[in-house]
Short mmCIF file of C-alpha atoms in Angstrom, two decimals:
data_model
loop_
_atom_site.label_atom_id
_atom_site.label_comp_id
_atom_site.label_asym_id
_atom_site.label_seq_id
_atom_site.Cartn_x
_atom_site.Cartn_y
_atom_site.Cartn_z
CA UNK A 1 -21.92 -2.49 -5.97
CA UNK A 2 -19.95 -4.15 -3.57
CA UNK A 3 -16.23 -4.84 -4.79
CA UNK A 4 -15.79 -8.69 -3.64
CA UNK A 5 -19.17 -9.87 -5.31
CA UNK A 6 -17.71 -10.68 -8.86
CA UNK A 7 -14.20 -11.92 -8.26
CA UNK A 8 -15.00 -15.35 -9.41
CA UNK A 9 -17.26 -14.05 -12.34
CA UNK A 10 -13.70 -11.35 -13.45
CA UNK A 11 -11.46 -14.68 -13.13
CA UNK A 12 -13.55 -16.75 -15.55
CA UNK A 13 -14.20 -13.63 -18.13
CA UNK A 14 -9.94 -12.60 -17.75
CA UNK A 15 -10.12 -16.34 -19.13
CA UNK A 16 -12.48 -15.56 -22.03
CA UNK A 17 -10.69 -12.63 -22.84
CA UNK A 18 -8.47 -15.00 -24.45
CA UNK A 19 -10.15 -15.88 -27.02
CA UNK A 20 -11.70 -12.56 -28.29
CA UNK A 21 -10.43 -11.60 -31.61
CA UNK A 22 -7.37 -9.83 -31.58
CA UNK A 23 -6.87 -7.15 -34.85
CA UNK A 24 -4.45 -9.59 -36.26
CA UNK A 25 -7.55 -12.02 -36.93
CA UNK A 26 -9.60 -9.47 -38.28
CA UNK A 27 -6.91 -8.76 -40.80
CA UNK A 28 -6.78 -12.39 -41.67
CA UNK A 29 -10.81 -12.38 -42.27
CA UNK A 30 -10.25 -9.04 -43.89
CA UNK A 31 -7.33 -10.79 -46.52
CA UNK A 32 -10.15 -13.74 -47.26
CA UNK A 33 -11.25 -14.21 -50.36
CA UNK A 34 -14.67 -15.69 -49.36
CA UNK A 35 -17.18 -15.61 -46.90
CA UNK A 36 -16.42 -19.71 -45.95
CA UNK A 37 -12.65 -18.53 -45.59
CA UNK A 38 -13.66 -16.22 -42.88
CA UNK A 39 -15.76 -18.88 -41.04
CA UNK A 40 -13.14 -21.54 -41.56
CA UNK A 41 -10.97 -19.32 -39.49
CA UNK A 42 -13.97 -18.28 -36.87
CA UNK A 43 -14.43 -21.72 -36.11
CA UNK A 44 -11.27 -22.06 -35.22
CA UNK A 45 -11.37 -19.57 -32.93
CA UNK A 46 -14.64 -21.67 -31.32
CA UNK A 47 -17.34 -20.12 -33.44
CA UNK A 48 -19.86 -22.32 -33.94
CA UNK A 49 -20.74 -21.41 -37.77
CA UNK A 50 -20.77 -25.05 -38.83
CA UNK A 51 -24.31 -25.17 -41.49
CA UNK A 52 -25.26 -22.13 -40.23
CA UNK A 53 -25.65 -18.60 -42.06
CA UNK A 54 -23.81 -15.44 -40.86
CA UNK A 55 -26.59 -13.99 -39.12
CA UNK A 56 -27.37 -17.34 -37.00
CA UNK A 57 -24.35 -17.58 -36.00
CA UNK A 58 -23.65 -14.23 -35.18
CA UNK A 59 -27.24 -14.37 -33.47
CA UNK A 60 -25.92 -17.02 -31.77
CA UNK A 61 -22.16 -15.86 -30.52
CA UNK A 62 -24.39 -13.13 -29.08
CA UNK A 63 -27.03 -15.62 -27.18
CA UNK A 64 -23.48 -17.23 -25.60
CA UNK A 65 -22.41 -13.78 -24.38
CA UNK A 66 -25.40 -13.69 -22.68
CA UNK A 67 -25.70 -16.95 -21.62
CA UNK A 68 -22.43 -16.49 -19.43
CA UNK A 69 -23.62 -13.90 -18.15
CA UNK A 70 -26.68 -15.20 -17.04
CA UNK A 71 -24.69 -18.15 -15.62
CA UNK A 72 -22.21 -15.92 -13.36
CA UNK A 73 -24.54 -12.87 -12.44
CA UNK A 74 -27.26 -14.20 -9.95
CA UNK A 75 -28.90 -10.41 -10.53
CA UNK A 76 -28.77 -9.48 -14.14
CA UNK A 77 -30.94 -6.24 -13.80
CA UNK A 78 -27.23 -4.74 -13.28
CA UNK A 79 -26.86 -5.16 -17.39
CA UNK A 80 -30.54 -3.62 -18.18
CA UNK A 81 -28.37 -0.86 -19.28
CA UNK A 82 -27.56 -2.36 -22.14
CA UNK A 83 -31.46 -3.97 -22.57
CA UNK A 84 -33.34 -0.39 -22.87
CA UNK A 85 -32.72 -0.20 -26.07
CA UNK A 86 -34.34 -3.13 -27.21
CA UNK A 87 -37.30 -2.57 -24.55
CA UNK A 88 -37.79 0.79 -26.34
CA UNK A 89 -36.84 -1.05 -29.87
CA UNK A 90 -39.54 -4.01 -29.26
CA UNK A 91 -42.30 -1.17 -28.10
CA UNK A 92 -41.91 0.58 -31.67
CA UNK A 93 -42.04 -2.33 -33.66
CA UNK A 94 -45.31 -3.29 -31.73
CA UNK A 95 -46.85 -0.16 -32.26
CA UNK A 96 -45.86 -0.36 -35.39
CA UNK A 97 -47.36 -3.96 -36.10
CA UNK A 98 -50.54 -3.13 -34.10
CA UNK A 99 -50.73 0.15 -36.49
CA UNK A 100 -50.25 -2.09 -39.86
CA UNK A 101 -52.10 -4.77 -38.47
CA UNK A 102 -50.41 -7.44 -39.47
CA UNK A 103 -47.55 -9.63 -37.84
CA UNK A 104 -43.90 -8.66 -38.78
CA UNK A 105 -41.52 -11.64 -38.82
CA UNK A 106 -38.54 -11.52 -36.69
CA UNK A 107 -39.28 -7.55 -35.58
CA UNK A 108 -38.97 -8.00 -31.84
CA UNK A 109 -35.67 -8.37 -29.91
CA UNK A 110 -34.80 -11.06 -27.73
CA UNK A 111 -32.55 -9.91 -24.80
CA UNK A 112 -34.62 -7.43 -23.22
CA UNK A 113 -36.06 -6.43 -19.82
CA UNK A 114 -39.80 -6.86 -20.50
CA UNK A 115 -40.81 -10.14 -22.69
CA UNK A 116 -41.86 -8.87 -25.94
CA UNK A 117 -44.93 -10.76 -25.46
CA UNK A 118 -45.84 -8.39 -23.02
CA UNK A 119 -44.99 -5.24 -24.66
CA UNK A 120 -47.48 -6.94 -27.98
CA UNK A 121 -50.35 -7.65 -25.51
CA UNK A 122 -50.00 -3.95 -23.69
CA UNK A 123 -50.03 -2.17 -27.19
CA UNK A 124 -52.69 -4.35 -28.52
CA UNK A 125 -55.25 -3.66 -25.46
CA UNK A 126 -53.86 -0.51 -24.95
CA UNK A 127 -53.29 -1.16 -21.63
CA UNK A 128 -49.93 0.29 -20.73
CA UNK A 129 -49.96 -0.42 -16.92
CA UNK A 130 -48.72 -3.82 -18.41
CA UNK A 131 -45.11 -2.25 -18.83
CA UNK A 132 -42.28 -0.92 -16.26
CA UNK A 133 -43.26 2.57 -15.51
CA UNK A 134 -40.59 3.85 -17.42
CA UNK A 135 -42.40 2.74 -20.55
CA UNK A 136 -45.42 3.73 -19.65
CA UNK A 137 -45.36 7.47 -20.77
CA UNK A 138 -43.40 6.88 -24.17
CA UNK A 139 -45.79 4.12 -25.10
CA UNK A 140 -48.95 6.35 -24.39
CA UNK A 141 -47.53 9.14 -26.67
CA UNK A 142 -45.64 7.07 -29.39
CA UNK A 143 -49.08 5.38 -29.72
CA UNK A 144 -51.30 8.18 -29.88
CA UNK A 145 -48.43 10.60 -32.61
CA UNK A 146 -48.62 7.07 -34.40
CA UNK A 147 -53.27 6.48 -34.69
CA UNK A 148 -53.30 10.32 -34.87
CA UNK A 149 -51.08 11.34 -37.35
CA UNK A 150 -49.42 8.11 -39.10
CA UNK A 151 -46.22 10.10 -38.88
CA UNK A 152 -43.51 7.06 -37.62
CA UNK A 153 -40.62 9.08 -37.89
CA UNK A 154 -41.97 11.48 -35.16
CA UNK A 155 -42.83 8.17 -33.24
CA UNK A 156 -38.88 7.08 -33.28
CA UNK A 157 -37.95 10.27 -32.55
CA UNK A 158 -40.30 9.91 -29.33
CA UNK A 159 -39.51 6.44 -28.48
CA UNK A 160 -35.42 6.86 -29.35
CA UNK A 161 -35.60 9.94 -27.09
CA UNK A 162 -37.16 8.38 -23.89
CA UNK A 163 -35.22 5.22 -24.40
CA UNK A 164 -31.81 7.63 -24.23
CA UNK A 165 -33.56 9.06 -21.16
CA UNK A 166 -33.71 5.68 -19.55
CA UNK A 167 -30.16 4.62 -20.47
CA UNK A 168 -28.84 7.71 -19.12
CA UNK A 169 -30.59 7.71 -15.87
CA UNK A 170 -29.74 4.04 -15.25
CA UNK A 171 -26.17 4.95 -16.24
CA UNK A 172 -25.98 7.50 -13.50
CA UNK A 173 -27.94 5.94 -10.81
CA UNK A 174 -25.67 2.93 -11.14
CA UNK A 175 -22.56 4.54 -9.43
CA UNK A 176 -20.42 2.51 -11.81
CA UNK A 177 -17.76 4.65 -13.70
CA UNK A 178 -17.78 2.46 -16.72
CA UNK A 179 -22.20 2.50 -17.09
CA UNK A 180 -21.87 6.10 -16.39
CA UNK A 181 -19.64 6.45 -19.01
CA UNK A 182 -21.42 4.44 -21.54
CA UNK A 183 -24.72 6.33 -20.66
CA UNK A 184 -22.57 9.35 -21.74
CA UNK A 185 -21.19 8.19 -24.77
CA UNK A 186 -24.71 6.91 -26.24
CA UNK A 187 -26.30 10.01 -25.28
CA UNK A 188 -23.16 11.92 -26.98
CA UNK A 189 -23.87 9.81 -30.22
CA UNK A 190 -26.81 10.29 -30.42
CA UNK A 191 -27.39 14.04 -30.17
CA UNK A 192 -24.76 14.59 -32.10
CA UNK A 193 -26.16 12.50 -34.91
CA UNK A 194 -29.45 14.18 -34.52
CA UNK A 195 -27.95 17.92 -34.47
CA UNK A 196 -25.99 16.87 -38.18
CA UNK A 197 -29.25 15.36 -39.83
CA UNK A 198 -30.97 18.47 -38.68
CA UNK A 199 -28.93 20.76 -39.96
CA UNK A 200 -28.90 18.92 -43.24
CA UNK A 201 -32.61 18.78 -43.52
CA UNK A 202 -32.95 21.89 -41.80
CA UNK A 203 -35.20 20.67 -39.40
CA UNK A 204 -37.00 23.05 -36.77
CA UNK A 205 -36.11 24.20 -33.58
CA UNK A 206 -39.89 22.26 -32.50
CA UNK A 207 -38.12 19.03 -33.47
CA UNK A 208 -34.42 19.58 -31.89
CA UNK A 209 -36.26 20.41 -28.69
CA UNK A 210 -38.11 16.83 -28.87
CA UNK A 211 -35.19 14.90 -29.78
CA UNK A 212 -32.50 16.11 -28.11
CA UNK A 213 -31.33 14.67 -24.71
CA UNK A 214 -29.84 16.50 -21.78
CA UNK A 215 -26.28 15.30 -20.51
CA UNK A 216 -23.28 16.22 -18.95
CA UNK A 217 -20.57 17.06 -21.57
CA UNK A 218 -22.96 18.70 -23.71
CA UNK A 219 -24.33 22.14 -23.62
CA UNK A 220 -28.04 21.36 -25.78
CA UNK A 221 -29.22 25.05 -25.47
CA UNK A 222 -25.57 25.37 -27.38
CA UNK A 223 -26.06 22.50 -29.79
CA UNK A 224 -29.48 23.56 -30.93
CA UNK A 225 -28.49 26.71 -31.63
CA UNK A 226 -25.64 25.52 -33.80
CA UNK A 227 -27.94 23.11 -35.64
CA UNK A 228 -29.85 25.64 -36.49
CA UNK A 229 -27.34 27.52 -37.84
CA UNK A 230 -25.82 24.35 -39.90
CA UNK A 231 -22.80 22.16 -39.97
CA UNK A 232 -19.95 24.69 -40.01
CA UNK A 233 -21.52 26.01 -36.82
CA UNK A 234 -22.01 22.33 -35.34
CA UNK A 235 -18.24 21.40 -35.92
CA UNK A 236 -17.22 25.04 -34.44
CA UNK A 237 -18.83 24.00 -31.40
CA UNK A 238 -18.00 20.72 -31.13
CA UNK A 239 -14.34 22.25 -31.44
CA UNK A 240 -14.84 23.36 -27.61
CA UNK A 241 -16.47 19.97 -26.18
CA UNK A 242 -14.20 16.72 -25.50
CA UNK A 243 -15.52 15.39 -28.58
CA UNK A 244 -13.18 17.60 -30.72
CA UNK A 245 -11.63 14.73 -32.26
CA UNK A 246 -15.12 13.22 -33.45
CA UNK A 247 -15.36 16.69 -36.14
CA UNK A 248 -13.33 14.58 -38.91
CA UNK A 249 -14.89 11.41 -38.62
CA UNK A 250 -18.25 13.25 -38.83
CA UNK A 251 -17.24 15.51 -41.99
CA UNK A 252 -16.18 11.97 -43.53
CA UNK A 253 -19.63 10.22 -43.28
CA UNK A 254 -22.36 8.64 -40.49
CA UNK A 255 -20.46 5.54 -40.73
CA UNK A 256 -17.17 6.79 -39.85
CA UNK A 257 -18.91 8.64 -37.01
CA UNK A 258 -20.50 5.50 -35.83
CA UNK A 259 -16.79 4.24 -35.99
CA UNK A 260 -15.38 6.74 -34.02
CA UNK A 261 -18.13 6.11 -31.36
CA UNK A 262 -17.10 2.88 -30.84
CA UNK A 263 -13.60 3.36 -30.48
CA UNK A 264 -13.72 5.84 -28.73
CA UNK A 265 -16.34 3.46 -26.34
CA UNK A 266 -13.27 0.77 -26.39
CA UNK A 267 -10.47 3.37 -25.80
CA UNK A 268 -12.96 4.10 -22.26
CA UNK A 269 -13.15 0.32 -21.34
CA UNK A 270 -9.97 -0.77 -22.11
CA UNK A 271 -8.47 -0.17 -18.81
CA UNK A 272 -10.90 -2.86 -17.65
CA UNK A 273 -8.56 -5.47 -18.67
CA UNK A 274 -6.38 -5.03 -15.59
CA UNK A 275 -9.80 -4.25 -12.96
CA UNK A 276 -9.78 -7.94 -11.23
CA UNK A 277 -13.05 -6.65 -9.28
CA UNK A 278 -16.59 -5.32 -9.85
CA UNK A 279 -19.01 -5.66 -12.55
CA UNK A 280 -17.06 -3.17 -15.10
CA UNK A 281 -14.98 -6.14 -16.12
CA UNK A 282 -18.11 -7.84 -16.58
CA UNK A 283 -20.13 -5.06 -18.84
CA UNK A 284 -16.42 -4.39 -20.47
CA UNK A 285 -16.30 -7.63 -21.97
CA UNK A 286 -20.42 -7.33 -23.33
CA UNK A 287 -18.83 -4.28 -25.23
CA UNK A 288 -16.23 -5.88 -26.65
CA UNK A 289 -18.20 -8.98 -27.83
CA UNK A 290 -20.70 -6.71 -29.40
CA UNK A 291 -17.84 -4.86 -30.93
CA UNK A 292 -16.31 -7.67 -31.93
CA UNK A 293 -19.67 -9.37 -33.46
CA UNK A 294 -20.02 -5.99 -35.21
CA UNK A 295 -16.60 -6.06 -36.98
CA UNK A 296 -17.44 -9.94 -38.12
CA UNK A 297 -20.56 -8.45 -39.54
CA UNK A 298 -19.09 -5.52 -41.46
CA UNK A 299 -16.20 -7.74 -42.87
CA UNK A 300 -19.22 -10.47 -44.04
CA UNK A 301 -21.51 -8.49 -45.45
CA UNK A 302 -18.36 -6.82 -46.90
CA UNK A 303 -17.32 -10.11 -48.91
CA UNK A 304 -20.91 -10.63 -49.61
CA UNK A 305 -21.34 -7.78 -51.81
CA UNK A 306 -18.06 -7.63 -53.11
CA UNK A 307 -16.66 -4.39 -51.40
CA UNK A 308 -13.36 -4.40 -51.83
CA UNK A 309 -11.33 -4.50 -48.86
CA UNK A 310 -10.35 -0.95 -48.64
CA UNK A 311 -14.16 0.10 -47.97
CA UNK A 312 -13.69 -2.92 -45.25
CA UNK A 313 -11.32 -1.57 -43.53
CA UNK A 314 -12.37 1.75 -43.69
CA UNK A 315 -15.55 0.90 -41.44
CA UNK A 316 -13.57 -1.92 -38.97
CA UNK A 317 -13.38 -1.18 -35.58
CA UNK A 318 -10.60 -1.26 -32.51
CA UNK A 319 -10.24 -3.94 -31.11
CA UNK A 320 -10.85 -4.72 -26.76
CA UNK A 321 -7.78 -6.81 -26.81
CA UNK B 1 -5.87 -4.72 39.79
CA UNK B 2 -3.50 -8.19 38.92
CA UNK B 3 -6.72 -9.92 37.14
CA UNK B 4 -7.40 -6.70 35.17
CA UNK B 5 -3.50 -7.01 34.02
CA UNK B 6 -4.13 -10.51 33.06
CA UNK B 7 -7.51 -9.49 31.37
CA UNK B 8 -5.82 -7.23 29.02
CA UNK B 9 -2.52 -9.81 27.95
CA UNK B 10 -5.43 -12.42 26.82
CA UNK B 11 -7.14 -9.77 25.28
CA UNK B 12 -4.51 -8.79 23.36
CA UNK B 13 -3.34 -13.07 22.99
CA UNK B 14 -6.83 -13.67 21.48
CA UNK B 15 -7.10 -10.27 19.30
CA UNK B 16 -3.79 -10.79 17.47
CA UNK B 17 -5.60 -14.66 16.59
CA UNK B 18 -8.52 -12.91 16.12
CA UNK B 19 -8.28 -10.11 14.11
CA UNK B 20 -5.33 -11.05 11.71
CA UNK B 21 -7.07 -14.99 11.56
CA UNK B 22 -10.51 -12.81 10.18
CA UNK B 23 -8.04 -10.85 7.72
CA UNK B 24 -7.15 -14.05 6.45
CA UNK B 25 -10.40 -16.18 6.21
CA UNK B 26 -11.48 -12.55 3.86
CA UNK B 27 -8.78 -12.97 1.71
CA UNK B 28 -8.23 -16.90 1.02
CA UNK B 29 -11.89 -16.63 0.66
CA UNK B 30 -10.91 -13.54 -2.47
CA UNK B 31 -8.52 -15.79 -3.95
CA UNK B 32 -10.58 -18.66 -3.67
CA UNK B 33 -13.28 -17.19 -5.41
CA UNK B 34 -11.09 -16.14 -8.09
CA UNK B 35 -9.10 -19.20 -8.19
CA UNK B 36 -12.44 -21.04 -8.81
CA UNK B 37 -13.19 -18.93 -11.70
CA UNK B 38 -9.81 -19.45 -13.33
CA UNK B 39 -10.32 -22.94 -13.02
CA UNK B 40 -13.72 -23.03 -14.30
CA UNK B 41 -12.49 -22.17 -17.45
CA UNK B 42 -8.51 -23.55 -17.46
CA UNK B 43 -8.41 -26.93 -14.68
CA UNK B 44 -4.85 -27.31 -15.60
CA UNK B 45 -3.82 -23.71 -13.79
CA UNK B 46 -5.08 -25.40 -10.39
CA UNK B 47 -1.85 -25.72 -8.68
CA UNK B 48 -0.80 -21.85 -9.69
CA UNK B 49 -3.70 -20.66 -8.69
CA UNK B 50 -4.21 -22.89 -5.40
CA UNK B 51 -0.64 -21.18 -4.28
CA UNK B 52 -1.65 -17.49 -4.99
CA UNK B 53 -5.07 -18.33 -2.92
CA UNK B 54 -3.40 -19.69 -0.12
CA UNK B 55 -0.53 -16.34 0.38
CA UNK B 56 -3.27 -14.06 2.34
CA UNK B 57 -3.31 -17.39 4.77
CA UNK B 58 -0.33 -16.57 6.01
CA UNK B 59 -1.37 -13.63 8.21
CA UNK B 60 -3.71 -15.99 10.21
CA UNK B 61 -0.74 -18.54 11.00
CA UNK B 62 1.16 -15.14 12.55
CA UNK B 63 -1.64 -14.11 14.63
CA UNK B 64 -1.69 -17.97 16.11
CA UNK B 65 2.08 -17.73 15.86
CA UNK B 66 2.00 -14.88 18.73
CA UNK B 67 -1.40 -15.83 20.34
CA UNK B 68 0.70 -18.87 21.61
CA UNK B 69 3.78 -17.03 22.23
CA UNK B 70 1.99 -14.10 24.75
CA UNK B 71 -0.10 -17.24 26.26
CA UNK B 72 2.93 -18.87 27.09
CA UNK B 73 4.00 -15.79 28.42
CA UNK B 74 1.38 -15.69 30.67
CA UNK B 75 1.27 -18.86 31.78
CA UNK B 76 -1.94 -19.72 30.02
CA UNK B 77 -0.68 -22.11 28.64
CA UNK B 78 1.88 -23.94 30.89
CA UNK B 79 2.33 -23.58 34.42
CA UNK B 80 -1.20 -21.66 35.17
CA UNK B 81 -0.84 -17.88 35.00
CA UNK B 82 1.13 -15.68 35.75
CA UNK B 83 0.17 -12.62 38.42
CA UNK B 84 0.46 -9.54 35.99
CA UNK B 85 0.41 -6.02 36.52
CA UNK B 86 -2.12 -3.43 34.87
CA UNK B 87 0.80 -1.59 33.03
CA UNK B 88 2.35 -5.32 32.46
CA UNK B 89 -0.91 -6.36 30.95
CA UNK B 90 -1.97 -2.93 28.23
CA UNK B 91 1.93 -4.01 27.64
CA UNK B 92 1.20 -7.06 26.39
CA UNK B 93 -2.09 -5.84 24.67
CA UNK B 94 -0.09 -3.35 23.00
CA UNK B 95 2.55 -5.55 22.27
CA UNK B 96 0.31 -8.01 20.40
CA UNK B 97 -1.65 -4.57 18.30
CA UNK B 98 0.66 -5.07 15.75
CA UNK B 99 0.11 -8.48 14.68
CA UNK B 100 -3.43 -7.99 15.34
CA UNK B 101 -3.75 -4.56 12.75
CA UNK B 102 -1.42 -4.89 10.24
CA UNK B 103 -2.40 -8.93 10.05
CA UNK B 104 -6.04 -7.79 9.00
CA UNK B 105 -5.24 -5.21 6.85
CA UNK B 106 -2.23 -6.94 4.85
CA UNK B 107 -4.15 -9.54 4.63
CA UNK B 108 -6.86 -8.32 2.61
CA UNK B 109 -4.32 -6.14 0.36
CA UNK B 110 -2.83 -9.28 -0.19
CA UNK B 111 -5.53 -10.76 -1.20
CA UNK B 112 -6.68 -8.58 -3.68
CA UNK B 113 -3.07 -8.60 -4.72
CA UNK B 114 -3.38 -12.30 -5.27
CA UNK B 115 -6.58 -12.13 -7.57
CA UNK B 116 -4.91 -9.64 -9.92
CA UNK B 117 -2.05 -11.83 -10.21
CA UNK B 118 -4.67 -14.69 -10.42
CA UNK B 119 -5.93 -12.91 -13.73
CA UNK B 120 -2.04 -12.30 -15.16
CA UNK B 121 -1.47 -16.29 -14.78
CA UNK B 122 -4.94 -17.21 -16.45
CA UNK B 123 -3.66 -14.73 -19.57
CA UNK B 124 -0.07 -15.34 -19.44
CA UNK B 125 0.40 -18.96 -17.32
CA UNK B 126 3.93 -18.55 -18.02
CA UNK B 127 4.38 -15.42 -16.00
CA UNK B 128 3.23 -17.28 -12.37
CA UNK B 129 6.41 -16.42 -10.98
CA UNK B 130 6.62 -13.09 -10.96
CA UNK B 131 2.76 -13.07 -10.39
CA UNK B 132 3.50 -14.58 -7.25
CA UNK B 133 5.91 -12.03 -6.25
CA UNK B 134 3.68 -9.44 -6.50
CA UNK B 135 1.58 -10.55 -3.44
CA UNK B 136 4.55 -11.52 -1.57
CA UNK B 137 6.15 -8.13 -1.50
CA UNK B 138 2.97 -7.30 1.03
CA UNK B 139 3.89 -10.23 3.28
CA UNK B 140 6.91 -8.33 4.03
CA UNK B 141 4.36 -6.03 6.08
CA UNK B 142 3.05 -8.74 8.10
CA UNK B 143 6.39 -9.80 8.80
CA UNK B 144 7.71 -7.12 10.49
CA UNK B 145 4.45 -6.78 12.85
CA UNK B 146 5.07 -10.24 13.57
CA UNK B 147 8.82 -9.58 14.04
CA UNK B 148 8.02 -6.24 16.20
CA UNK B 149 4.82 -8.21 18.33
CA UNK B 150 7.13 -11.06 19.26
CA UNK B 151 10.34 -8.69 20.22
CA UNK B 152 7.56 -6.76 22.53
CA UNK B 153 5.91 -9.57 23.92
CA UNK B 154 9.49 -11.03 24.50
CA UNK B 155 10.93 -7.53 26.26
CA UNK B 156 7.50 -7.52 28.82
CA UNK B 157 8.89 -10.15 31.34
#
């Protein structure tokens, strides 16, 4: 990626850095009583949540993001990093729909490499050539563990696995620090998730071997073995990894695991706030929306069911800015 | 041998132009690009951020600056030329290197100088002058190959 190609596109986003939400705001949403407190101060801050509910206008915060975006990078396939996911998300849910036979409102995900349209018509005539080649393979064997034996936990194990795959390799091939490291974090996350619900349901080696995903900081042969031995033996070798520091957050709960992820994601992208060239800036600020969009969400949902604001704060995240 | 010793005092003339005037079209064109973006989203930073565009210019005015002097020299410009030795003329090619080199690179190092501090003024507008001394401290490079350039091309004849 050549340095000089996104100095205007840095400038503009060092501008709309600005205006992400800083922890101080989050504390005032946090200290609301209501969830039309919280938007009275988002709008301020140039959310548009006028007559809209959370979700729309989170949905649509989001849709800006990527509008920008859109409007500064003339070749967006450098960000399909962050679409796999909902490539691999929209091909389970049509599976899934073309399994159930009927439509599912809302299931598919804009925001994705491959128009969901597509990804409907390929599953429904079975005609996979329809999809990137990197689809191709998962589709044909989600579909078939899916008709054959109804089993659609085996099928998201299948689909969540090859969509890691894809992440990972287009986090590496990039030759960008900050995609590489992402790749590594998700893949990280994710195998460590899979090793502690394993060894809680004491699931068998057959299954660690399908879900598990190869990657740098990891040794899986290690892992596997340790999730078959159960949790103690997980956290003894996590001990020796980088991710040392993840062993309390993942004795707390899942969601204070899923926390740690993503500060430890924002702790790796911070320093992008003083990079005035390449696309990290760029990718760093995605991040920190979504981050940021997640928070909002947490605190909402928070005041919608009446969690009191210790719980809140328990599951808020750091902050880009 | 005398037009060969001429040959090489344009030579160097037109590379110090040249090379430091390319060093500087790269990096206005990095702070413009940057400078546009800041602007896109803040119109009223446009005179802080037309200054830190236009500091990697400089290097381009220096290489002129001793294009004209060494031509002058010469007699290229003037009286008709002068009837120059080979060792007179790799003098003067050699003699304008400096300008020439360190024009280009401090140019561009400037430059990307410049569109970091382009960034600190569109966060912090009230910090554009220190921002701007950040990219000046390189201009003290280009000065002193202009300042060694014009004492060589001075000593030659």
């Amino acid at each position: 990626m050549a340095e000089n190609q996104y100095i205007y596109a840095v400038a503009r986003i060092r501008a709309k850095e600005n205006s992400l939400l800083k922890q101080q705001t989050l504390d005032q949403l946090m200290s609301c009583k209501t969830v039309k407190d919280c938007t009275n101060i988002l709008t301020d801050y140039g959310w548009d949540c006028e007559d809209k509910t959370p979700e729309q206008f989170l949905s649509l915060e989001r849709e800006k993001t990527w509008s920008l975006m859109r409007e500064m990078v003339e070749d967006m396939s450098v960000f399909n990093i962050f679409l796999y996911p909902n490539d691999f998300h929209n091909l389970k849910a049509a599976i899934k729909q073309v399994y159930l036979g009927k439509e599912i409102p809302a299931i598919f995900m804009k925001n994705a490499t491959v128009d969901p349209v597509v990804v409907l018509k390929a599953v429904t005539e079975k005609d996979f050539s329809l999809l990137p080649e990197s689809m191709r393979e998962c589709a044909d064997k989600a579909y078939d563990i899916l008709f054959k034996t109804g089993d659609s936990q085996m099928m998201d194990t299948v689909v969540d696995k090859y969509s890691l795959e894809a992440l990972y390799k287009s986090g590496k091939e990039s030759k960008n620090e900050l995609f590489a490291t992402y790749a590594e974090m998700k893949v990280v996350a994710a195998n460590i998730n899979v090793a502690i619900r394993s060894a809680k349901t004491k699931k068998p080696i057959s299954f660690l071997k399908e879900a598990f995903v190869a990657c740098d900081t990891l040794d899986i042969k290690a892992l596997t073995e340790a999730s078959l031995a159960g949790l103690e033996s997980i956290y003894a070798y996590l001990e020796n990894t980088a991710y040392h520091d993840a062993i309390q957050a993942i004795r707390k709960s899942p969601s204070a695991f899923e926390c740690w992820c993503d500060n430890k994601m924002m702790d790796l992208i911070r320093p992008q706030k003083y990079n005035p060239f390449t696309i990290s800036p760029l990718a760093a600020y995605v991040l920190a929306r979504e981050n940021e969009l997640k928070s909002v969400r947490i605190i909402l949902s928070g005041k919608l069911n009446g969690l009191p604001e210790e719980a809140i704060r328990e599951r808020m995240r750091e902050m880009y800015v | 041998m005398s037009e060969l010793g001429l040959f090489f005092a344009v030579l160097g003339a037109v590379g110090a132009a040249l090379v430091a005037g390319i060093g500087s079209a790269k990096g206005v064109g990095m702070g413009g690009q940057a400078a546009a973006g800041a602007l896109t989203e803040n119109p009223s930073l446009f005179a802080k951020v037309l200054i830190l565009q236009l500091l990697p210019g400089t290097q381009g005015i220096y290489g002129l600056l001793i294009a004209f002097i060494a031509l002058s020299k010469i007699g290229i410009i003037g009286n008709g030329a002068v009837s120059l030795t080979l060792n007179q003329g790799l003098s003067f090619l050699a003699a304008c290197l400096p300008m020439a080199i360190v024009g280009y690179i401090s140019a561009l190092h400037q430059a990307k100088t410049s569109v970091a501090s382009i960034a600190l003024v569109l966060k912090k507008p009230e910090q554009f002058g220190k921002s701007m001394l950040f990219p000046a401290m390189v201009e003290t490079y280009a000065i002193l190959a202009l300042l060694i350039s014009i004492l060589a091309i001075n000593g030659i004849l």
